[in-house]
Every structure is written in C-alpha cells, then in structure tokens.
PDB file of C-alpha atoms in Angstrom:
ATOM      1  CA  UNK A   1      41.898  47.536  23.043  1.00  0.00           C
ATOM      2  CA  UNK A   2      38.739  45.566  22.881  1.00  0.00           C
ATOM      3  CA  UNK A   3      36.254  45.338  25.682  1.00  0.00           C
ATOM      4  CA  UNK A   4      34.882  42.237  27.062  1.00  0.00           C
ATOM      5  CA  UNK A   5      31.733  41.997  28.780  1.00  0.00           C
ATOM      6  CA  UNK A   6      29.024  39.529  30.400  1.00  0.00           C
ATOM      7  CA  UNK A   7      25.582  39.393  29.923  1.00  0.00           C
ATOM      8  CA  UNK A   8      22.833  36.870  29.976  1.00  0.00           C
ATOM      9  CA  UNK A   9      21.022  34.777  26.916  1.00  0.00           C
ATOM     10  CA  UNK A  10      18.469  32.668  26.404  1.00  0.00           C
ATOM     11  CA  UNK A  11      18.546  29.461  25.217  1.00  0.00           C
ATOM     12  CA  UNK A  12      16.196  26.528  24.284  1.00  0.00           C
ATOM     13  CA  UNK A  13      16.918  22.900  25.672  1.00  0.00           C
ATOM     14  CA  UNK A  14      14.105  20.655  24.356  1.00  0.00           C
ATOM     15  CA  UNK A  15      12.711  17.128  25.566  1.00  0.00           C
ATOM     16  CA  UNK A  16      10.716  15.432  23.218  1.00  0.00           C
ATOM     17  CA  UNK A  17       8.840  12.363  23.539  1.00  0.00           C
ATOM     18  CA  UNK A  18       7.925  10.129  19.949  1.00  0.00           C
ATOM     19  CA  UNK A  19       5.168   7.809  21.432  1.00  0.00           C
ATOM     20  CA  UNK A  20       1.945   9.016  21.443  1.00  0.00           C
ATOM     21  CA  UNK A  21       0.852  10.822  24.603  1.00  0.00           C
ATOM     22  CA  UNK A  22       4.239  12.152  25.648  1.00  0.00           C
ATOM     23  CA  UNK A  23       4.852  15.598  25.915  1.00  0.00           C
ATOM     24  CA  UNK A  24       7.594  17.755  23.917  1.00  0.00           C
ATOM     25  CA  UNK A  25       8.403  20.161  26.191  1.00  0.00           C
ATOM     26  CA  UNK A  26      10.449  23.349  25.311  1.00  0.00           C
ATOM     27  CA  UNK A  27      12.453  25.067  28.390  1.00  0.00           C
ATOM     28  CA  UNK A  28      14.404  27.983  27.979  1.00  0.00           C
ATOM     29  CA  UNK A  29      16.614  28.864  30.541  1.00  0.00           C
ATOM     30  CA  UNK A  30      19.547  31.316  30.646  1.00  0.00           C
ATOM     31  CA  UNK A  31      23.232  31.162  29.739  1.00  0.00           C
ATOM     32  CA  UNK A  32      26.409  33.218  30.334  1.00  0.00           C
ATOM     33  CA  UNK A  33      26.625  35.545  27.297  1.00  0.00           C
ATOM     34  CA  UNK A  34      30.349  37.100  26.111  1.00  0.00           C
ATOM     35  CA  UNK A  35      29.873  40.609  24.513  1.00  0.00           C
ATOM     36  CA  UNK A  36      32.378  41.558  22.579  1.00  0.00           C
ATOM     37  CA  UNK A  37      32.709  45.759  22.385  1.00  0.00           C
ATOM     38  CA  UNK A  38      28.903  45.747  23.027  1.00  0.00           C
ATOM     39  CA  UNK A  39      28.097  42.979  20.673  1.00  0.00           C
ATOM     40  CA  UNK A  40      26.796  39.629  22.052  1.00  0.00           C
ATOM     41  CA  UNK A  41      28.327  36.513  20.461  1.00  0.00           C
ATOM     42  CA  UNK A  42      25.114  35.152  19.621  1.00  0.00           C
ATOM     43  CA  UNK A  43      24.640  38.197  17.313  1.00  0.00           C
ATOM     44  CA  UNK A  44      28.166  37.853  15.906  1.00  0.00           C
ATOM     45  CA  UNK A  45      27.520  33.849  15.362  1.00  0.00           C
ATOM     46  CA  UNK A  46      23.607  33.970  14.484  1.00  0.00           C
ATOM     47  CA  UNK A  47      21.023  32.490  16.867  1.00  0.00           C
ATOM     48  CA  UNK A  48      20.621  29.722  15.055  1.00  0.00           C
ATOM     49  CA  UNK A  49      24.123  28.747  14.752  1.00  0.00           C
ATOM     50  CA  UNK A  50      24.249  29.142  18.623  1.00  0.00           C
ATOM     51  CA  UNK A  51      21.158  27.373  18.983  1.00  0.00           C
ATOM     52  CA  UNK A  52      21.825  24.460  21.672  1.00  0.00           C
ATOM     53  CA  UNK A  53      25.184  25.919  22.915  1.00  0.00           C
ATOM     54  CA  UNK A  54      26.440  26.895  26.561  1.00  0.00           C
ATOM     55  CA  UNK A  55      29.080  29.229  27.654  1.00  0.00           C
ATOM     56  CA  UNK A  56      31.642  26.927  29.255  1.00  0.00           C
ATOM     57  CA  UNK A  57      30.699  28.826  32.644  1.00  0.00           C
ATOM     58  CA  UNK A  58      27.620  26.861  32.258  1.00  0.00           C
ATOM     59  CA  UNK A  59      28.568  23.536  31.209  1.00  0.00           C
ATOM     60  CA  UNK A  60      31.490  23.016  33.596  1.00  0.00           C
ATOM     61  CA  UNK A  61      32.823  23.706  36.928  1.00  0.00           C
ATOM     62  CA  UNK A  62      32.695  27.802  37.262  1.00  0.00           C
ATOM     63  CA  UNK A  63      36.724  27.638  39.061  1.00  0.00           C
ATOM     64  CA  UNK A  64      37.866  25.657  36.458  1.00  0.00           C
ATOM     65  CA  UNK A  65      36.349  27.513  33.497  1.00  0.00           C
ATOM     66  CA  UNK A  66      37.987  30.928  34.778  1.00  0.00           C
ATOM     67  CA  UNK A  67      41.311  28.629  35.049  1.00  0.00           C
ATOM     68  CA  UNK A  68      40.495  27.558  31.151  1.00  0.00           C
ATOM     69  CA  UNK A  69      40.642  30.913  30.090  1.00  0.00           C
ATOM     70  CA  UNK A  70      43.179  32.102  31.955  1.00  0.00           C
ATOM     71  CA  UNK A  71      44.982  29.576  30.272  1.00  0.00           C
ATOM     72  CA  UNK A  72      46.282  27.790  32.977  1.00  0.00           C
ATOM     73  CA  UNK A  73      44.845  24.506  32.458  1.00  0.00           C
ATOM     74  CA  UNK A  74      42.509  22.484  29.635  1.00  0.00           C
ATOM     75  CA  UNK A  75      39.143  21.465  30.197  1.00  0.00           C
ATOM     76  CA  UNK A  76      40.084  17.696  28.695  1.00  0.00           C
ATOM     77  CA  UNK A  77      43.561  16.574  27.545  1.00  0.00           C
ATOM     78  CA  UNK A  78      42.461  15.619  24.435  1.00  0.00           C
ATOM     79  CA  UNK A  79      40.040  18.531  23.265  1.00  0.00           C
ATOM     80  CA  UNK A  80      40.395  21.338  21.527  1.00  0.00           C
ATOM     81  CA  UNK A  81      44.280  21.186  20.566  1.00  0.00           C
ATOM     82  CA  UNK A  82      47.019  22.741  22.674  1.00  0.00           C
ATOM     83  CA  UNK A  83      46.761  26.975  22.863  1.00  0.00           C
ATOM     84  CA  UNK A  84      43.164  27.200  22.260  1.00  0.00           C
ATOM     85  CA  UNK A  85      39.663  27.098  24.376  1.00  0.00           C
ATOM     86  CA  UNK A  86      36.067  26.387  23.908  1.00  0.00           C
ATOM     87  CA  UNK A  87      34.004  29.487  24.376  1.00  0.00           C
ATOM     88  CA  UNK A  88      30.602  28.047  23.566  1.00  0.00           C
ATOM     89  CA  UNK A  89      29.508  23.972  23.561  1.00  0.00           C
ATOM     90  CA  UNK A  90      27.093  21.612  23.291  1.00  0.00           C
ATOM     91  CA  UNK A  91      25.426  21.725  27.027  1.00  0.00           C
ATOM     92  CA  UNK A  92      25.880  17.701  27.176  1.00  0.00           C
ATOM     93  CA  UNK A  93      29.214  19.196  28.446  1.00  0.00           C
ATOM     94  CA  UNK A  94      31.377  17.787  26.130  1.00  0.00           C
ATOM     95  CA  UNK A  95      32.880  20.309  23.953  1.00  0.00           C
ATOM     96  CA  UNK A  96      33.816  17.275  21.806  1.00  0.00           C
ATOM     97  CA  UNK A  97      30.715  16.878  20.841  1.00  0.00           C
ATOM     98  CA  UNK A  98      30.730  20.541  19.153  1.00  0.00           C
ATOM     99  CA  UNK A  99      32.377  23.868  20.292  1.00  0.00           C
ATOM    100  CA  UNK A 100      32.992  27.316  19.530  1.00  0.00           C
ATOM    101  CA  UNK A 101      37.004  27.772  20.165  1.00  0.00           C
ATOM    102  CA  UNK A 102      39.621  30.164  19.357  1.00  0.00           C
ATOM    103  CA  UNK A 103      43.281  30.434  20.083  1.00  0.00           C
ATOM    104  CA  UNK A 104      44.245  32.354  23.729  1.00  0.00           C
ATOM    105  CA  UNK A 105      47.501  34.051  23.733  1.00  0.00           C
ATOM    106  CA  UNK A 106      48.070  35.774  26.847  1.00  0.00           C
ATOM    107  CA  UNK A 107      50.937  38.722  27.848  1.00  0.00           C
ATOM    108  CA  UNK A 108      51.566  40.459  31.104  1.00  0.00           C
ATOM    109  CA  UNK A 109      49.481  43.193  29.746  1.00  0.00           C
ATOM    110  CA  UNK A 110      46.927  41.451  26.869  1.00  0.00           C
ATOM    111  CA  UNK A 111      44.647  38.653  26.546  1.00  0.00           C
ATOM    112  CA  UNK A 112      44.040  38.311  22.512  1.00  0.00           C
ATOM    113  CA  UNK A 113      41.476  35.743  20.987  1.00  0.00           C
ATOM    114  CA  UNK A 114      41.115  35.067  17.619  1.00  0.00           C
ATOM    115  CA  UNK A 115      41.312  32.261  15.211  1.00  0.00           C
ATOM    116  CA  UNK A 116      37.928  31.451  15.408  1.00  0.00           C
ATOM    117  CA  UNK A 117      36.532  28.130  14.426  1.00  0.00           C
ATOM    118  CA  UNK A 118      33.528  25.620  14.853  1.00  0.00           C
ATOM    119  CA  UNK A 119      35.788  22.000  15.837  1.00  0.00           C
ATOM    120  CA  UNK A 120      34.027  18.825  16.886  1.00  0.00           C
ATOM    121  CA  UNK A 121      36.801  15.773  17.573  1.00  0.00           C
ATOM    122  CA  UNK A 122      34.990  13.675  14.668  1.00  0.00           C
ATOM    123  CA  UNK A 123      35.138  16.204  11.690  1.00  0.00           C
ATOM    124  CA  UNK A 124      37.695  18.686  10.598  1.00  0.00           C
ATOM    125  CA  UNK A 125      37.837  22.341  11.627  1.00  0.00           C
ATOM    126  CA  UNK A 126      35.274  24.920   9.752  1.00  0.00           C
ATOM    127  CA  UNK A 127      37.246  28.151  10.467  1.00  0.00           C
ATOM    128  CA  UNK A 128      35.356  31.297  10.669  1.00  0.00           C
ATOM    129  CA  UNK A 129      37.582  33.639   9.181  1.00  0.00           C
ATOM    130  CA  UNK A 130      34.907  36.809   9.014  1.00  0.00           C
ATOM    131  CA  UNK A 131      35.818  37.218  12.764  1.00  0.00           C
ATOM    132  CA  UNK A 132      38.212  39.232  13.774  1.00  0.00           C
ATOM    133  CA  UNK A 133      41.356  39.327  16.864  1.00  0.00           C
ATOM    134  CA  UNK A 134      40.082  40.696  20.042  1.00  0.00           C
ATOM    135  CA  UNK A 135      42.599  41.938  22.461  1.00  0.00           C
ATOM    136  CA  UNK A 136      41.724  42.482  25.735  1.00  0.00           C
ATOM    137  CA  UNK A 137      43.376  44.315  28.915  1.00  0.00           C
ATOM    138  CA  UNK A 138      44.337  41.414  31.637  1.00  0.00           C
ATOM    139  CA  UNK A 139      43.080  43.137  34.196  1.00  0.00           C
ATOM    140  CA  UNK A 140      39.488  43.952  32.593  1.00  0.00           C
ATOM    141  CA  UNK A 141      39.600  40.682  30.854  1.00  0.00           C
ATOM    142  CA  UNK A 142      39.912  38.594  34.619  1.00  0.00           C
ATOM    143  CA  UNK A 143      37.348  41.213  36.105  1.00  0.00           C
ATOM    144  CA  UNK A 144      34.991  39.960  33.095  1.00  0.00           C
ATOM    145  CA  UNK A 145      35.851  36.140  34.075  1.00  0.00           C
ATOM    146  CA  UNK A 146      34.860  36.775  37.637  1.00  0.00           C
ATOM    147  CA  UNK A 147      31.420  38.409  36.965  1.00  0.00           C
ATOM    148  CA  UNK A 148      30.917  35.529  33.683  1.00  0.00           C
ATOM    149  CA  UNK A 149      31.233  33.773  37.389  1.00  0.00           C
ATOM    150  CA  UNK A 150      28.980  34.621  39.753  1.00  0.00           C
ATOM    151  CA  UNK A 151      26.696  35.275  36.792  1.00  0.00           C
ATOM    152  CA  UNK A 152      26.423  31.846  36.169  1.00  0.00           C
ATOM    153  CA  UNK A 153      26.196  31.015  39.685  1.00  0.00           C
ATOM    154  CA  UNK A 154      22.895  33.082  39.729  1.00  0.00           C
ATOM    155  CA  UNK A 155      20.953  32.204  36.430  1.00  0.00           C
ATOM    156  CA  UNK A 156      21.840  28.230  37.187  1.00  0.00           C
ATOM    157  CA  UNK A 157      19.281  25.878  36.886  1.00  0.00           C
ATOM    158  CA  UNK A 158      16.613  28.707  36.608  1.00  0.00           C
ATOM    159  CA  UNK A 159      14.033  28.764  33.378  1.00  0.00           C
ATOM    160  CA  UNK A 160      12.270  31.709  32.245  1.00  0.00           C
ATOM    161  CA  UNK A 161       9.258  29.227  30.701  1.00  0.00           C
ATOM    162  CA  UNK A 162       8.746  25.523  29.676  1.00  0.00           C
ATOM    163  CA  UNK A 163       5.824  25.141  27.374  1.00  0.00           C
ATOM    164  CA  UNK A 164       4.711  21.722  26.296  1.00  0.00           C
ATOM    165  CA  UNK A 165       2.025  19.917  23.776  1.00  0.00           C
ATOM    166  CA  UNK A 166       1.082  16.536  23.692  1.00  0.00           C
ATOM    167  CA  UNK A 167       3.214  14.354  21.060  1.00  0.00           C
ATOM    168  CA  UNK A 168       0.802  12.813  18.330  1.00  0.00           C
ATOM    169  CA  UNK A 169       3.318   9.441  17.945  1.00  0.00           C
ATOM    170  CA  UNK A 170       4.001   8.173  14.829  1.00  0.00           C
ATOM    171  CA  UNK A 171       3.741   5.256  12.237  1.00  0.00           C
ATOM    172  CA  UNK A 172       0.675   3.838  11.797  1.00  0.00           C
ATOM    173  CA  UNK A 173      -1.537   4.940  14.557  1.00  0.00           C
ATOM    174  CA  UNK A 174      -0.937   8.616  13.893  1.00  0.00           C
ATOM    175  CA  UNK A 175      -1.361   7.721   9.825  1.00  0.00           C
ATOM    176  CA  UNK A 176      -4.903   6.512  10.995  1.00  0.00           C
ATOM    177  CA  UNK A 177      -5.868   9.622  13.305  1.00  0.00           C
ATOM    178  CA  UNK A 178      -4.961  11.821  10.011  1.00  0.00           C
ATOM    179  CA  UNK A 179      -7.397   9.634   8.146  1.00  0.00           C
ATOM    180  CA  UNK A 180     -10.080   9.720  10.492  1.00  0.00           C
ATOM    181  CA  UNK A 181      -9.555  13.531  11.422  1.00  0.00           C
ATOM    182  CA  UNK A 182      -7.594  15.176   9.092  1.00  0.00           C
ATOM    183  CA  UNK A 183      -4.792  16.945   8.555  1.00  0.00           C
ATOM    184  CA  UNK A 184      -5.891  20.489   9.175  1.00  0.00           C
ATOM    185  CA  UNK A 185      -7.607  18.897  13.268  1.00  0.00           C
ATOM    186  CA  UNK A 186      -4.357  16.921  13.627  1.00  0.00           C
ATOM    187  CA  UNK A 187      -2.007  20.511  13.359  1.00  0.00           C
ATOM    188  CA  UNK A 188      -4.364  22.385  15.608  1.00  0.00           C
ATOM    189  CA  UNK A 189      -3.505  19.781  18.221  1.00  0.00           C
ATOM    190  CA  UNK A 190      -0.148  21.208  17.843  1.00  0.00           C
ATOM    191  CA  UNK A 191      -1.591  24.176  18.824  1.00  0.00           C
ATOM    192  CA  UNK A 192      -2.717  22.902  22.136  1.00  0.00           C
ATOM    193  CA  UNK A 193       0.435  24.122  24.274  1.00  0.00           C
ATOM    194  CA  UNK A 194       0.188  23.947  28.085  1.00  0.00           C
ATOM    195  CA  UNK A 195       2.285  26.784  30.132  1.00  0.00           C
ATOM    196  CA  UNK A 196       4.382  24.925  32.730  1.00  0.00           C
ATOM    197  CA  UNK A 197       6.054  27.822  33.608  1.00  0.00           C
ATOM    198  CA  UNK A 198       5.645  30.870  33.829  1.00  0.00           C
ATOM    199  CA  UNK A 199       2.521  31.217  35.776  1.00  0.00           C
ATOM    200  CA  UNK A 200       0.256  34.009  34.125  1.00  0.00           C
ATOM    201  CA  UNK A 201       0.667  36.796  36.517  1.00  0.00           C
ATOM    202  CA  UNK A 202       4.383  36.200  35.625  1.00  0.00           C
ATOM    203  CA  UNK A 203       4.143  36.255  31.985  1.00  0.00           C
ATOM    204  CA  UNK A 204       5.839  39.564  30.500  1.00  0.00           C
ATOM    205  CA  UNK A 205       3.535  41.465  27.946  1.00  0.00           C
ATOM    206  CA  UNK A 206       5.475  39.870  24.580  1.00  0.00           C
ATOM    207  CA  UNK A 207       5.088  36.435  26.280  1.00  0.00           C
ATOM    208  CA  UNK A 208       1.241  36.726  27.186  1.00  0.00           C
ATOM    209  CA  UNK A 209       0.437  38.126  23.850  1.00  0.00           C
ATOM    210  CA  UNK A 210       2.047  35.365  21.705  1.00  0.00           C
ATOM    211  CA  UNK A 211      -0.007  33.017  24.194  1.00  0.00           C
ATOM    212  CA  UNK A 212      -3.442  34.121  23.731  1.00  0.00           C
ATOM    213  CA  UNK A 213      -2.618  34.092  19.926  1.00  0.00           C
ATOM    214  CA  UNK A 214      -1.589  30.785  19.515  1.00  0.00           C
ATOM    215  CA  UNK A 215      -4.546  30.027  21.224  1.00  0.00           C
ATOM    216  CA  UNK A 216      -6.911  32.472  19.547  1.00  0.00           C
ATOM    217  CA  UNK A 217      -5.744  30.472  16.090  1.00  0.00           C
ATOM    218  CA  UNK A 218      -6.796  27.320  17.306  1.00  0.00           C
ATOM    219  CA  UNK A 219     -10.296  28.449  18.823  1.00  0.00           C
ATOM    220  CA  UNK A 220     -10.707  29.960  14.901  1.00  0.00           C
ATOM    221  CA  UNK A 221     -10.134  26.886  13.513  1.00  0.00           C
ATOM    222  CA  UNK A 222     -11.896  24.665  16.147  1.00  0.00           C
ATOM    223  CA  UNK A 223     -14.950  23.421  13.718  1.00  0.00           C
ATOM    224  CA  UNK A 224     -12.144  21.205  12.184  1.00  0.00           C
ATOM    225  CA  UNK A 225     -11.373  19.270  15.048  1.00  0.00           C
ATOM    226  CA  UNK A 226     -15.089  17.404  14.418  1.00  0.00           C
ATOM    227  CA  UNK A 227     -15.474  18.197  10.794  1.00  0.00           C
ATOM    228  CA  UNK A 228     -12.666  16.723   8.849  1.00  0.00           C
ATOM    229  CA  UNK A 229     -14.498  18.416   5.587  1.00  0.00           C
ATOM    230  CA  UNK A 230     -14.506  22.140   7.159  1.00  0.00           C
ATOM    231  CA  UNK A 231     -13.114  24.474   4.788  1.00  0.00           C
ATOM    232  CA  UNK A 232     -12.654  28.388   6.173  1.00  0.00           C
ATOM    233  CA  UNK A 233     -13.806  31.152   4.826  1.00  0.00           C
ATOM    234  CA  UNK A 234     -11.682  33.389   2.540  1.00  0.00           C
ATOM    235  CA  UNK A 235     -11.381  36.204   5.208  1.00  0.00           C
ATOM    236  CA  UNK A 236     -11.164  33.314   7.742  1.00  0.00           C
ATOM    237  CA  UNK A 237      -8.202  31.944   5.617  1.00  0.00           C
ATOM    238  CA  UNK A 238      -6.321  35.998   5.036  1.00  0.00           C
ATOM    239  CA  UNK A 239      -7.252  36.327   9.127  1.00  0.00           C
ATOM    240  CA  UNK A 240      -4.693  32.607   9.534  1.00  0.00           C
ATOM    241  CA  UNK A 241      -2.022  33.748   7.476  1.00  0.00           C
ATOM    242  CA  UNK A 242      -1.588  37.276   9.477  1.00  0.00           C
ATOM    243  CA  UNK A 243      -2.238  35.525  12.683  1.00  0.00           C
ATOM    244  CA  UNK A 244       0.183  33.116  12.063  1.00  0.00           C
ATOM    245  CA  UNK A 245       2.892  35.045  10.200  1.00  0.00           C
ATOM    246  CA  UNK A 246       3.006  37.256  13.681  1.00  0.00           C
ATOM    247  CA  UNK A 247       3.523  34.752  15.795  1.00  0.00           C
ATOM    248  CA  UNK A 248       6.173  32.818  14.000  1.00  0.00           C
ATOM    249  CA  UNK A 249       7.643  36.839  13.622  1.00  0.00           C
ATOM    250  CA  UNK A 250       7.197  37.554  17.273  1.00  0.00           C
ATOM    251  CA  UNK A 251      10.294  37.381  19.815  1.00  0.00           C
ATOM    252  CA  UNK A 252       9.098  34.854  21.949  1.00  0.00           C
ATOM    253  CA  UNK A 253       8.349  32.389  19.291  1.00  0.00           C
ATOM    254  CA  UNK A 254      11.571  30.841  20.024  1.00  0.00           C
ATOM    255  CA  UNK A 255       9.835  29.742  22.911  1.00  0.00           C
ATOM    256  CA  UNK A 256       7.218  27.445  21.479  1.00  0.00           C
ATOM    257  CA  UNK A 257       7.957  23.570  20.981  1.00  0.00           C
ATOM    258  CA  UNK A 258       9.428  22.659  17.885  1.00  0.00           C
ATOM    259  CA  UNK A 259       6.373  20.843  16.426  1.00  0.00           C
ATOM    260  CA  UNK A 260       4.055  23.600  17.470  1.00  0.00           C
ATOM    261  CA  UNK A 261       6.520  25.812  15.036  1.00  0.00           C
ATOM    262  CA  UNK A 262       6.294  23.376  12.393  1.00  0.00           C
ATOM    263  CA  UNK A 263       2.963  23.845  12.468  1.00  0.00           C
ATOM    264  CA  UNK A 264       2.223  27.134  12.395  1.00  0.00           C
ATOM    265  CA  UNK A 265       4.416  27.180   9.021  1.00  0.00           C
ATOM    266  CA  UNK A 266       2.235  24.479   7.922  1.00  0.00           C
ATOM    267  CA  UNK A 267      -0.908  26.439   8.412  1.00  0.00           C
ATOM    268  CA  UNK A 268       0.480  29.513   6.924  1.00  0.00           C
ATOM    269  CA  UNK A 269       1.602  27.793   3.870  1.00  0.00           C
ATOM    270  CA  UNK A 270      -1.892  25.985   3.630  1.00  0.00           C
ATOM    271  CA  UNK A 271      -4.224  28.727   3.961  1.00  0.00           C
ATOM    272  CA  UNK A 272      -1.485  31.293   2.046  1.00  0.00           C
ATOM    273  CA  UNK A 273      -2.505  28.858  -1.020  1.00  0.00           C
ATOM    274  CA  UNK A 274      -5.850  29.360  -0.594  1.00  0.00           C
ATOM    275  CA  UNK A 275      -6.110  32.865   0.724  1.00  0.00           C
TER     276      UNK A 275
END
C-alpha cells in the first residue's frame, strides 16, 4: 500500500502591470501539497510544470473538495469526465482552464489513483504515462483529506513575500529611454526590487542573502545608470557573471519578479561574452 501525505508548497501568483510606472509584483504564498510515499507531487511533476497550480483544497470550498475525492460528488458537471478528479488547477479556480486529474476508484478497503493526465476542456488529454497507480488505505487516505483540510484552512490567504519593481512600459517611450540610457541602465532598473513583504527582521538567511545580492549587482554596475558609454572592467565583468549565476542558482530566486529574472540572464549572457 502506498502512503499519502500533506505538506505545504510554495507557489508564485504574479501581477504585472505593462504601462510604465506600474509595478510587477511577485507573491508567493503557500498551497496544499500531496506527497506521495514521501515524494511531493511537485517533485514527481517538475516545478515548472506545476508552476501556477493549486491543490483543489485551495481553489475551492475545503467540504466540498474532501467530498471530490471521496468521490461522492464532482466539482462541475461538465469537467473532468465521469470517475476522475482534479488534483492540481489553475488557481482562477476553474480546473477547465488546466488541471492535473487522474481516475479515483474507491473499495471498502482502497482508494487507488492512477491514470494520470494534464486535461484542459479546449484541447485533448496529454496522458502522463511515467506515473504510476497509487493505492491507498481508506482509512489513512480520509485521515490525509482531513489534515489536506485544516491545512489549507491555516496557510489561506497568507504570503511568505511579495517583491515588486517598477514596470519600464513599452512601445515607443521605453524604445526612447533605451536610446537615451542604454540598455545595460535600463536592466539594472530591473534590479531595483522593493520588499513588500517580508519585513527584514523576518527575512530567513537564504532570503536576506539573495536580497543584498541582487542589490550588491546593481550598486556594481551603478556608473551605467548616468553613463550610457560605461564599459566594466574585465574582473568587474567575471565578478557579474558569478554574482549573477548564484542568484539565478539560489532557492529563493523563484521569488524574484519575472522581469527581474529575465534580467539577470540578460546580464549574465552580456558580460559572459565579454568576460
């Protein structure tokens, strides 16, 4: 028999604004996580994959996701078929709109999932065939729905940080800022991220230290935000590429906005060139 478990993940949900002036702001907050005999289903998927997703403890009512899969009712009539549940889903809260499902057969003694598949209601099934049946005991398998429960009860609504930058815009008026500035001055303002949340005598070790090296790069490269003709150093260019390459490496990166990202591999790949 398989064991079925509940723990907690993180996951990004982020807001981005296109005008110039608005802020893309990254929050990661926490959702129910299934582990399947001691392996999270975000390592069995890929964070990547997962990347967006909720458990269905998260995205819906908490009674009537235990009564989903228990099997005793659907979550909509029309969504996934007949016999099967969504585990994981977009956290819009449709599952139609993208879900992790497999098929629920349940016995006096066993719940068994398998027949794993990605399904969205627009575009046929991708089955994911590498994962295998899991059969559970009933008993330990409602004791796990419970706690999936009041864990989500606890973690709701709570984010661990929200980190934002300013949005450059786009179109023309951004074209022109490049021309005046440059492209090396317009990335560092990428760089120029603004902790919402958590406050610094909250900030875990990890978390602090990816902080002070974003901002460490940027204060290195700060003659380039009034010289558009600076050019580093060759040490200063070897010292971006390291900094860089640990922070995009680090595992609280995930945290950072996605432009801020995007920039950091545009740095690295710049100064890599000319290192």
């Amino acid at each position: 028999m398989a064991s079925l478990q509940i723990g907690v993940q993180p996951w990004t949900h982020s807001v981005v604004g296109f005008d110039r002036g608005e802020w893309e702001t990254c929050h990661v907050n926490s959702r129910v996580e299934f582990v399947l005999d001691g392996c999270g289903l975000t390592d069995l998927i890929g964070p990547d994959a997962l990347s967006g997703y909720v458990s269905i403890f998260d995205a819906s009512d908490i009674k009537l996701a235990a009564e989903v899969l228990m099997g005793r009712t659907r979550l909509t009539d029309y969504f996934p078929s007949e016999g099967r549940i969504p585990l994981l889903f977009c956290s819009c809260g449709d599952p139609g709109e993208g879900a992790m499902t497999v098929r629920l057969s349940i016995t006096k003694d066993t719940v068994t999932w398998d027949q794993w598949a990605w399904e969205h209601d627009s575009f046929p099934i991708e089955w994911l065939p590498h994962l295998p049946a899991y059969h559970f005991p009933f008993d330990g398998y409602e004791a796990a729905l419970d706690e999936a429960g009041q864990m989500a009860l606890e973690i709701m609504g709570t984010a661990s940080s929200i980190i934002r930058i300013a949005s450059p815009g786009q179109g023309i008026m951004h074209w022109l800022d490049k021309r005046k500035r440059g492209e090396l001055a317009c990335q560092l303002d990428l760089l120029d991220i603004e902790i919402i949340q958590p406050a610094p005598d909250l900030q875990d070790t990890d978390l602090r230290q990816l902080i002070n090296e974003v901002q460490a790069l940027r204060t290195a490269l700060g003659a380039s935000l009034s010289n558009r003709r600076y050019e580093p150093t060759r040490e200063q260019s070897q010292q971006v590429v390291s900094s860089t390459a640990k922070i995009l490496d680090s595992t609280e990166a995930f945290r950072l906005p996605g432009q801020t990202q995007e920039s950091l591999e545009w740095l690295r790949g710049r100064f890599q060139s000319g290192a």
